[in-house]
Protein backbone atom coordinates (compact mmCIF):
# COMPACT_ATOMS: atom_id res chain seq x y z
CA UNK A 1 0.00 0.00 0.00
CA UNK A 2 1.39 3.34 -1.05
CA UNK A 3 1.78 5.88 1.72
CA UNK A 4 0.33 9.31 0.99
CA UNK A 5 2.36 12.23 2.15
CA UNK A 6 0.53 14.80 4.19
CA UNK A 7 1.65 18.40 4.35
CA UNK A 8 0.54 20.36 7.37
CA UNK A 9 1.66 23.92 7.80
CA UNK A 10 2.16 24.51 11.50
CA UNK A 11 3.10 28.14 10.89
CA UNK A 12 -0.37 29.21 9.81
CA UNK A 13 -0.87 32.82 10.85
CA UNK A 14 -3.85 32.75 13.15
CA UNK A 15 -5.27 35.99 14.40
CA UNK A 16 -7.74 36.29 17.24
CA UNK A 17 -10.10 39.18 17.98
CA UNK A 18 -10.50 39.77 21.70
CA UNK A 19 -13.53 41.85 22.68
CA UNK A 20 -13.63 43.36 26.16
CA UNK A 21 -16.99 43.95 27.85
CA UNK A 22 -15.99 44.26 31.51
CA UNK A 23 -17.21 41.86 34.16
CA UNK A 24 -15.31 40.73 37.22
CA UNK A 25 -12.29 40.13 34.98
CA UNK A 26 -11.60 43.86 34.92
CA UNK A 27 -12.90 45.04 38.27
CA UNK A 28 -10.74 46.89 40.79
CA UNK A 29 -11.30 47.31 44.51
CA UNK A 30 -11.79 50.78 46.03
CA UNK A 31 -10.17 50.66 49.48
CA UNK A 32 -12.01 53.79 50.65
CA UNK A 33 -15.62 52.80 49.99
CA UNK A 34 -15.11 49.03 49.79
CA UNK A 35 -16.71 48.66 46.36
CA UNK A 36 -15.64 47.15 43.08
CA UNK A 37 -15.31 49.47 40.08
CA UNK A 38 -13.90 49.61 36.54
CA UNK A 39 -10.77 51.52 35.68
CA UNK A 40 -9.22 49.93 32.59
CA UNK A 41 -8.97 46.44 31.17
CA UNK A 42 -6.38 44.03 32.56
CA UNK A 43 -6.33 41.91 29.41
CA UNK A 44 -3.03 43.30 28.08
CA UNK A 45 -1.29 42.40 31.33
CA UNK A 46 -2.97 38.99 31.40
CA UNK A 47 -1.73 38.20 27.88
CA UNK A 48 1.75 39.42 28.79
CA UNK A 49 1.90 37.40 32.03
CA UNK A 50 0.68 34.36 30.16
CA UNK A 51 3.53 34.88 27.65
CA UNK A 52 1.07 34.89 24.76
CA UNK A 53 2.66 34.71 21.31
CA UNK A 54 -0.54 34.47 19.27
CA UNK A 55 -1.57 37.49 17.20
CA UNK A 56 -4.40 39.10 19.19
CA UNK A 57 -6.30 42.24 18.27
CA UNK A 58 -7.93 43.70 21.40
CA UNK A 59 -10.93 46.02 21.37
CA UNK A 60 -12.74 47.37 24.41
CA UNK A 61 -16.46 47.60 23.68
CA UNK A 62 -17.66 48.50 27.17
CA UNK A 63 -16.78 48.11 30.82
CA UNK A 64 -19.98 46.95 32.53
CA UNK A 65 -21.07 44.44 35.11
CA UNK A 66 -22.97 41.78 33.18
CA UNK A 67 -26.01 42.27 35.43
CA UNK A 68 -26.22 45.78 33.97
CA UNK A 69 -25.73 44.68 30.35
CA UNK A 70 -28.55 45.75 28.05
CA UNK A 71 -29.99 44.31 24.84
CA UNK A 72 -28.22 47.15 23.00
CA UNK A 73 -24.91 46.08 24.57
CA UNK A 74 -25.47 42.52 23.35
CA UNK A 75 -26.34 43.78 19.87
CA UNK A 76 -23.04 45.71 19.83
CA UNK A 77 -21.16 42.54 20.78
CA UNK A 78 -22.90 40.58 18.01
CA UNK A 79 -22.23 43.37 15.51
CA UNK A 80 -18.53 43.39 16.37
CA UNK A 81 -18.33 39.60 16.04
CA UNK A 82 -19.86 39.85 12.57
CA UNK A 83 -17.78 42.85 11.42
CA UNK A 84 -14.33 41.72 12.52
CA UNK A 85 -12.06 40.08 9.95
CA UNK A 86 -10.97 37.33 12.31
CA UNK A 87 -12.92 34.09 12.43
CA UNK A 88 -11.77 33.40 15.99
CA UNK A 89 -13.22 35.67 18.68
CA UNK A 90 -12.83 35.74 22.46
CA UNK A 91 -15.19 37.86 24.55
CA UNK A 92 -14.43 38.72 28.16
CA UNK A 93 -17.74 38.88 29.98
CA UNK A 94 -19.23 38.92 33.45
CA UNK A 95 -20.24 35.46 34.59
CA UNK A 96 -23.75 36.35 35.82
CA UNK A 97 -25.25 36.77 32.34
CA UNK A 98 -22.58 35.14 30.17
CA UNK A 99 -24.95 32.31 29.23
CA UNK A 100 -27.62 34.77 28.02
CA UNK A 101 -25.12 36.61 25.84
CA UNK A 102 -23.77 33.34 24.42
CA UNK A 103 -27.31 32.32 23.45
CA UNK A 104 -27.95 35.67 21.73
CA UNK A 105 -24.71 35.30 19.75
CA UNK A 106 -25.65 31.72 18.85
CA UNK A 107 -29.04 32.94 17.55
CA UNK A 108 -27.18 35.29 15.19
CA UNK A 109 -25.67 32.20 13.44
CA UNK A 110 -22.23 33.72 12.89
CA UNK A 111 -19.86 31.38 11.06
CA UNK A 112 -16.91 31.88 13.43
CA UNK A 113 -15.49 30.29 16.56
CA UNK A 114 -16.59 32.51 19.45
CA UNK A 115 -15.55 31.84 23.04
CA UNK A 116 -16.83 33.79 26.04
CA UNK A 117 -14.77 33.73 29.23
CA UNK A 118 -14.65 35.57 32.51
CA UNK A 119 -13.58 35.35 36.12
CA UNK A 120 -15.22 34.77 39.46
CA UNK A 121 -12.51 36.76 41.25
CA UNK A 122 -11.10 40.07 39.90
CA UNK A 123 -7.70 39.70 38.23
CA UNK A 124 -6.25 42.44 40.42
CA UNK A 125 -6.87 40.34 43.55
CA UNK A 126 -3.93 38.10 42.58
CA UNK A 127 -5.81 34.88 43.29
CA UNK A 128 -8.07 35.26 40.28
CA UNK A 129 -9.12 32.45 38.00
CA UNK A 130 -8.99 34.99 35.15
CA UNK A 131 -5.48 34.14 33.95
CA UNK A 132 -6.33 30.43 33.77
CA UNK A 133 -9.68 31.08 32.06
CA UNK A 134 -8.05 33.37 29.47
CA UNK A 135 -5.41 30.76 28.71
CA UNK A 136 -8.10 28.14 28.29
CA UNK A 137 -10.13 30.44 26.03
CA UNK A 138 -7.03 31.12 23.89
CA UNK A 139 -6.49 27.38 23.40
CA UNK A 140 -10.16 26.56 22.80
CA UNK A 141 -10.74 29.33 20.25
CA UNK A 142 -7.84 28.00 18.17
CA UNK A 143 -8.94 24.36 18.24
CA UNK A 144 -12.74 24.22 18.34
CA UNK A 145 -14.91 24.30 15.20
CA UNK A 146 -17.15 27.26 14.43
CA UNK A 147 -19.76 27.76 17.12
CA UNK A 148 -20.37 29.65 20.34
CA UNK A 149 -18.77 28.40 23.54
CA UNK A 150 -18.14 29.36 27.15
CA UNK A 151 -14.69 28.62 28.60
CA UNK A 152 -14.51 28.51 32.38
CA UNK A 153 -12.67 26.37 34.93
CA UNK A 154 -10.54 24.59 32.29
CA UNK A 155 -13.57 23.34 30.38
CA UNK A 156 -15.54 24.49 27.38
CA UNK A 157 -19.29 24.30 27.02
CA UNK A 158 -21.52 24.75 24.00
CA UNK A 159 -23.85 27.73 24.26
CA UNK A 160 -27.26 26.31 25.05
CA UNK A 161 -25.84 23.44 27.08
CA UNK A 162 -24.38 25.30 30.04
CA UNK A 163 -25.39 27.07 33.20
CA UNK A 164 -23.65 28.83 36.03
CA UNK A 165 -24.27 26.89 39.22
CA UNK A 166 -24.90 29.72 41.67
CA UNK A 167 -24.36 27.43 44.67
CA UNK A 168 -20.91 26.20 43.67
CA UNK A 169 -19.73 29.12 41.51
CA UNK A 170 -18.78 26.77 38.67
CA UNK A 171 -20.14 26.41 35.16
CA UNK A 172 -21.60 23.02 34.28
CA UNK A 173 -23.18 21.25 31.35
CA UNK A 174 -26.97 20.93 31.40
CA UNK A 175 -26.84 17.30 30.26
XYZ file of C-alpha atoms in Angstrom:
175
model
C 0.000 0.000 0.000
C 1.394 3.342 -1.046
C 1.777 5.879 1.721
C 0.331 9.313 0.988
C 2.363 12.230 2.145
C 0.530 14.800 4.193
C 1.652 18.403 4.355
C 0.542 20.359 7.374
C 1.657 23.922 7.797
C 2.155 24.509 11.502
C 3.097 28.143 10.890
C -0.372 29.215 9.806
C -0.872 32.818 10.846
C -3.846 32.747 13.148
C -5.274 35.994 14.396
C -7.741 36.289 17.242
C -10.097 39.180 17.981
C -10.503 39.771 21.696
C -13.534 41.854 22.677
C -13.630 43.356 26.164
C -16.991 43.950 27.852
C -15.992 44.257 31.512
C -17.212 41.864 34.163
C -15.306 40.729 37.224
C -12.286 40.127 34.979
C -11.597 43.865 34.922
C -12.897 45.045 38.274
C -10.738 46.892 40.786
C -11.300 47.310 44.514
C -11.793 50.778 46.032
C -10.174 50.663 49.479
C -12.012 53.792 50.652
C -15.624 52.801 49.992
C -15.106 49.034 49.787
C -16.706 48.665 46.362
C -15.637 47.154 43.084
C -15.312 49.467 40.085
C -13.902 49.608 36.543
C -10.769 51.524 35.680
C -9.222 49.925 32.595
C -8.969 46.441 31.166
C -6.383 44.029 32.556
C -6.329 41.911 29.414
C -3.033 43.296 28.084
C -1.285 42.404 31.333
C -2.973 38.989 31.395
C -1.730 38.196 27.876
C 1.752 39.424 28.791
C 1.899 37.401 32.033
C 0.680 34.358 30.156
C 3.533 34.882 27.649
C 1.073 34.885 24.761
C 2.659 34.713 21.309
C -0.542 34.468 19.267
C -1.566 37.493 17.205
C -4.401 39.099 19.188
C -6.303 42.240 18.274
C -7.929 43.702 21.399
C -10.926 46.023 21.369
C -12.744 47.374 24.414
C -16.459 47.602 23.684
C -17.662 48.504 27.170
C -16.777 48.114 30.821
C -19.976 46.946 32.529
C -21.074 44.445 35.114
C -22.969 41.782 33.184
C -26.007 42.268 35.433
C -26.225 45.779 33.972
C -25.727 44.678 30.354
C -28.551 45.754 28.046
C -29.989 44.305 24.839
C -28.224 47.149 23.004
C -24.913 46.079 24.566
C -25.470 42.523 23.353
C -26.343 43.784 19.872
C -23.041 45.714 19.827
C -21.162 42.536 20.783
C -22.899 40.584 18.014
C -22.234 43.365 15.514
C -18.529 43.385 16.369
C -18.334 39.598 16.041
C -19.857 39.849 12.567
C -17.782 42.848 11.418
C -14.330 41.723 12.523
C -12.064 40.082 9.955
C -10.970 37.329 12.313
C -12.922 34.085 12.431
C -11.774 33.402 15.994
C -13.219 35.673 18.684
C -12.834 35.735 22.460
C -15.188 37.861 24.550
C -14.433 38.716 28.160
C -17.739 38.881 29.982
C -19.229 38.918 33.451
C -20.242 35.461 34.595
C -23.747 36.351 35.821
C -25.246 36.769 32.341
C -22.578 35.139 30.172
C -24.955 32.313 29.227
C -27.623 34.774 28.020
C -25.119 36.614 25.835
C -23.770 33.338 24.419
C -27.311 32.318 23.454
C -27.949 35.671 21.728
C -24.712 35.298 19.748
C -25.653 31.725 18.853
C -29.043 32.941 17.548
C -27.179 35.286 15.185
C -25.674 32.203 13.444
C -22.228 33.718 12.892
C -19.856 31.376 11.058
C -16.915 31.876 13.431
C -15.490 30.288 16.561
C -16.589 32.510 19.448
C -15.552 31.836 23.041
C -16.826 33.788 26.042
C -14.775 33.732 29.227
C -14.654 35.569 32.514
C -13.577 35.353 36.117
C -15.223 34.767 39.462
C -12.513 36.761 41.250
C -11.103 40.066 39.900
C -7.703 39.701 38.228
C -6.247 42.441 40.422
C -6.872 40.337 43.551
C -3.931 38.102 42.582
C -5.808 34.875 43.286
C -8.070 35.260 40.280
C -9.121 32.453 37.996
C -8.988 34.994 35.148
C -5.481 34.142 33.954
C -6.335 30.433 33.773
C -9.676 31.085 32.060
C -8.048 33.369 29.471
C -5.408 30.758 28.709
C -8.100 28.136 28.295
C -10.131 30.436 26.031
C -7.035 31.118 23.891
C -6.492 27.381 23.396
C -10.158 26.558 22.805
C -10.743 29.329 20.247
C -7.840 27.996 18.174
C -8.944 24.359 18.239
C -12.744 24.219 18.343
C -14.908 24.299 15.201
C -17.148 27.256 14.429
C -19.762 27.764 17.116
C -20.369 29.654 20.342
C -18.766 28.400 23.539
C -18.144 29.364 27.148
C -14.687 28.617 28.598
C -14.514 28.505 32.382
C -12.669 26.372 34.926
C -10.541 24.594 32.294
C -13.568 23.335 30.377
C -15.544 24.493 27.381
C -19.286 24.301 27.023
C -21.522 24.752 24.003
C -23.855 27.726 24.263
C -27.262 26.311 25.049
C -25.838 23.437 27.079
C -24.376 25.302 30.040
C -25.391 27.072 33.197
C -23.648 28.827 36.028
C -24.266 26.888 39.224
C -24.897 29.715 41.671
C -24.365 27.429 44.674
C -20.906 26.205 43.669
C -19.726 29.118 41.505
C -18.780 26.769 38.674
C -20.140 26.410 35.159
C -21.595 23.024 34.283
C -23.184 21.251 31.355
C -26.971 20.934 31.401
C -26.838 17.303 30.265
